[in-house]
Amino acid sequence: MTVDTRYAVNVSPKPGILDPQGRAVEGSLDHLGIAGVSAVRVGRRIELTVSAADDAAARAVVERLAAELLANPLIEAYQIEVLGAVSSIESDSASGAPG
Amino acid sequence: MTVDTRYAVNVSPKPGILDPQGRAVEGSLDHLGIAGVSAVRVGRRIELTVSAADDAAARAVVERLAAELLANPLIEAYQIEVLGAVSSIESDSASGAPG
């Protein structure tokens, strides 16, 4: 028996680290006529399904993946979100679509 | 009086749209000796602070920004998350740091 769980890993530039994409978004606001937006930070969001024996094992896999592959610990921070059991939310149709 | 609210916009490739970054992550799992991970999708996460007269006005600004600037509606879907009032969670220190 394994549990399939969908997770999201949110990776963002650490405070104080330069964020050129965030500055680019802020620079576009005038052109769009949008006011009142500030402190824009652009990061990545990775969603994935983990099959493991239990929740603790699944969480350990996501932690390792985030720390070793998805984020650069020198300049980025990450935060893990549980999206739910895959049976109830259904994994992305790109993989695992039924027959 | 204005309300300052921190939002996140999660942008992800639509189902069925090719996601080369997701495939690259999946291709690296073997090297790391990680098993049981599937359906990896890589998107962006943009966090921002909005100052507006009320919650509805702030939400409208974020919706417009997401649809017109942050996501490409042809190939990407977005979802808006309210992170909270800025007074309580404090905006990113990159802008608005005290003294």
Coordinates of C-alpha atoms in Angstrom, one line a residue:
Chain A
M1 CA 0.0 0.0 0.0
T2 CA 1.3 3.4 -0.9
V3 CA -0.2 6.9 -0.5
D4 CA -0.2 9.3 -3.5
T5 CA 0.0 12.9 -2.4
R6 CA 0.2 16.1 -4.5
Y7 CA 2.6 18.7 -3.2
A8 CA 3.6 22.2 -4.2
V9 CA 7.1 23.7 -3.6
N10 CA 7.2 27.5 -3.6
V11 CA 10.6 28.8 -4.3
S12 CA 11.3 32.5 -3.9
P13 CA 14.4 34.8 -3.8
K14 CA 15.6 35.3 -0.3
P15 CA 15.0 38.8 1.2
G16 CA 17.8 41.1 0.2
I17 CA 18.6 39.0 -2.9
L18 CA 18.2 41.0 -6.2
D19 CA 15.1 40.0 -8.1
P20 CA 15.3 41.4 -11.7
Q21 CA 12.0 39.7 -12.7
G22 CA 10.2 41.5 -9.9
R23 CA 11.7 44.8 -10.9
A24 CA 10.6 44.1 -14.5
V25 CA 7.0 43.5 -13.4
E26 CA 7.1 46.8 -11.4
G27 CA 8.5 48.6 -14.4
S28 CA 5.5 47.5 -16.5
L29 CA 2.9 48.7 -14.1
D30 CA 2.9 52.3 -15.4
H31 CA 2.3 51.1 -19.0
L32 CA -0.7 49.1 -17.9
G33 CA -2.0 52.1 -15.9
I34 CA -1.9 50.0 -12.7
A35 CA -1.2 51.8 -9.4
G36 CA -0.8 50.7 -5.8
V37 CA 1.3 47.6 -6.5
S38 CA 4.7 47.2 -4.7
A39 CA 7.2 44.7 -3.3
V40 CA 6.8 42.3 -6.3
R41 CA 8.9 39.1 -5.9
V42 CA 9.0 36.5 -8.7
G43 CA 9.7 32.9 -7.8
R44 CA 8.9 29.4 -9.0
R45 CA 6.1 27.0 -8.1
I46 CA 6.7 23.3 -8.7
E47 CA 3.8 20.8 -8.3
L48 CA 4.4 17.1 -8.0
T49 CA 2.9 13.8 -7.0
V50 CA 4.7 11.5 -4.5
S51 CA 4.0 7.8 -4.0
A52 CA 5.3 6.7 -0.6
A53 CA 4.5 4.3 2.2
D54 CA 3.1 7.0 4.4
D55 CA 2.9 10.8 4.8
A56 CA 6.2 11.1 6.6
A57 CA 8.1 9.3 3.9
A58 CA 6.4 11.4 1.2
R59 CA 7.3 14.6 3.0
A60 CA 10.9 13.5 3.3
V61 CA 11.1 12.9 -0.4
V62 CA 9.7 16.4 -1.1
E63 CA 12.1 18.0 1.4
R64 CA 15.1 16.4 -0.2
L65 CA 13.9 17.3 -3.7
A66 CA 13.3 20.9 -2.7
A67 CA 16.7 21.3 -1.0
E68 CA 18.8 19.4 -3.5
L69 CA 17.2 20.1 -6.9
L70 CA 14.4 22.7 -6.9
A71 CA 15.9 25.6 -4.9
N72 CA 19.4 27.1 -4.7
P73 CA 19.8 27.4 -0.9
L74 CA 22.3 30.2 -1.3
I75 CA 19.8 32.7 -2.8
E76 CA 16.4 31.0 -2.6
A77 CA 14.0 30.0 0.2
Y78 CA 11.4 27.3 -0.3
Q79 CA 8.2 26.4 1.4
I80 CA 6.2 23.1 1.0
E81 CA 2.5 23.0 0.6
V82 CA 0.3 19.8 0.8
L83 CA -2.3 20.0 -2.0
G84 CA -4.0 16.8 -1.0
A85 CA -4.4 13.1 -1.8
V86 CA -4.2 12.4 -5.5
S87 CA -7.4 10.2 -5.5
S88 CA -9.4 13.2 -4.5
I89 CA -7.7 16.1 -6.4
E90 CA -6.6 14.0 -9.4
S91 CA -3.1 14.4 -10.7
D92 CA -2.3 16.5 -13.7
S93 CA -3.7 14.9 -16.8
A94 CA -0.3 15.1 -18.6
S95 CA 0.8 12.0 -16.7
G96 CA -1.4 9.3 -15.4
A97 CA -4.5 10.0 -17.5
P98 CA -6.8 7.0 -17.4
G99 CA -6.7 4.6 -20.4
Chain B
M1 CA -7.6 55.1 4.1
T2 CA -6.2 52.3 2.1
V3 CA -5.8 48.6 2.8
D4 CA -2.4 46.9 2.1
T5 CA -2.8 43.3 1.2
R6 CA -0.2 40.7 0.2
Y7 CA -1.2 38.4 -2.6
A8 CA 0.4 35.5 -4.5
V9 CA -0.4 34.6 -8.1
N10 CA 0.4 31.0 -9.0
V11 CA 1.0 30.5 -12.7
S12 CA 1.2 27.0 -14.2
P13 CA 1.2 25.5 -17.6
K14 CA -2.3 24.4 -18.7
P15 CA -3.0 20.6 -18.7
G16 CA -1.8 19.2 -22.0
I17 CA 0.7 22.0 -22.6
L18 CA 4.3 20.8 -22.9
D19 CA 6.4 21.5 -19.8
P20 CA 10.1 21.0 -20.6
Q21 CA 11.2 22.2 -17.1
G22 CA 8.9 19.6 -15.5
R23 CA 10.5 16.9 -17.7
A24 CA 13.9 18.1 -16.8
V25 CA 13.1 17.7 -13.1
E26 CA 11.8 14.2 -13.7
G27 CA 14.9 13.3 -15.7
S28 CA 17.1 14.3 -12.7
L29 CA 15.4 12.1 -10.1
D30 CA 17.3 8.9 -11.0
H31 CA 20.6 10.7 -10.5
L32 CA 19.5 11.8 -7.1
G33 CA 18.2 8.3 -6.3
I34 CA 14.7 9.6 -5.7
A35 CA 11.8 7.3 -6.6
G36 CA 8.1 7.7 -6.5
V37 CA 7.8 11.2 -7.9
S38 CA 5.7 11.9 -10.9
A39 CA 3.6 14.5 -12.8
V40 CA 6.0 17.3 -12.1
R41 CA 4.8 20.7 -13.4
V42 CA 6.9 23.8 -13.1
G43 CA 5.3 27.2 -13.0
R44 CA 5.9 30.7 -11.5
R45 CA 4.8 32.2 -8.2
I46 CA 4.6 36.0 -8.0
E47 CA 4.0 37.7 -4.6
L48 CA 3.0 41.3 -4.4
T49 CA 1.5 44.0 -2.2
V50 CA -1.5 45.9 -3.3
S51 CA -2.7 49.2 -1.7
A52 CA -6.4 49.8 -2.5
A53 CA -9.5 51.4 -1.0
D54 CA -10.9 48.0 -0.1
D55 CA -10.5 44.3 -0.7
A56 CA -12.6 44.2 -3.8
A57 CA -10.6 46.9 -5.4
A58 CA -7.3 45.2 -4.5
R59 CA -8.6 41.9 -5.9
A60 CA -9.5 43.6 -9.2
V61 CA -6.0 45.0 -9.5
V62 CA -4.4 41.5 -8.9
E63 CA -6.9 39.9 -11.4
R64 CA -5.9 42.5 -14.1
L65 CA -2.2 42.1 -13.4
A66 CA -2.4 38.3 -13.6
A67 CA -4.4 38.2 -16.8
E68 CA -2.5 40.9 -18.7
L69 CA 1.0 40.7 -17.5
L70 CA 1.9 37.7 -15.3
A71 CA 0.3 34.8 -17.2
N72 CA 0.0 34.0 -20.9
P73 CA -3.6 33.0 -21.1
L74 CA -3.0 30.8 -24.2
I75 CA -0.8 28.3 -22.4
E76 CA -1.0 29.2 -18.7
A77 CA -3.6 29.1 -16.0
Y78 CA -3.4 31.3 -12.8
Q79 CA -4.8 31.2 -9.4
I80 CA -4.8 34.0 -6.9
E81 CA -4.0 33.4 -3.2
V82 CA -4.5 36.0 -0.4
L83 CA -1.6 35.9 1.9
G84 CA -2.9 38.5 4.4
A85 CA -2.9 42.1 5.5
V86 CA 0.6 43.6 5.2
S87 CA 0.5 45.1 8.7
S88 CA 0.3 41.6 10.2
I89 CA 2.6 39.6 7.8
E90 CA 5.0 42.4 6.9
S91 CA 5.9 43.0 3.3
D92 CA 9.2 41.7 1.9
S93 CA 12.1 43.5 3.4
A94 CA 13.4 44.4 -0.1
S95 CA 10.9 47.3 -0.2
G96 CA 9.7 49.1 2.8
A97 CA 12.3 48.0 5.3
P98 CA 12.2 50.2 8.4
G99 CA 14.9 52.9 8.8

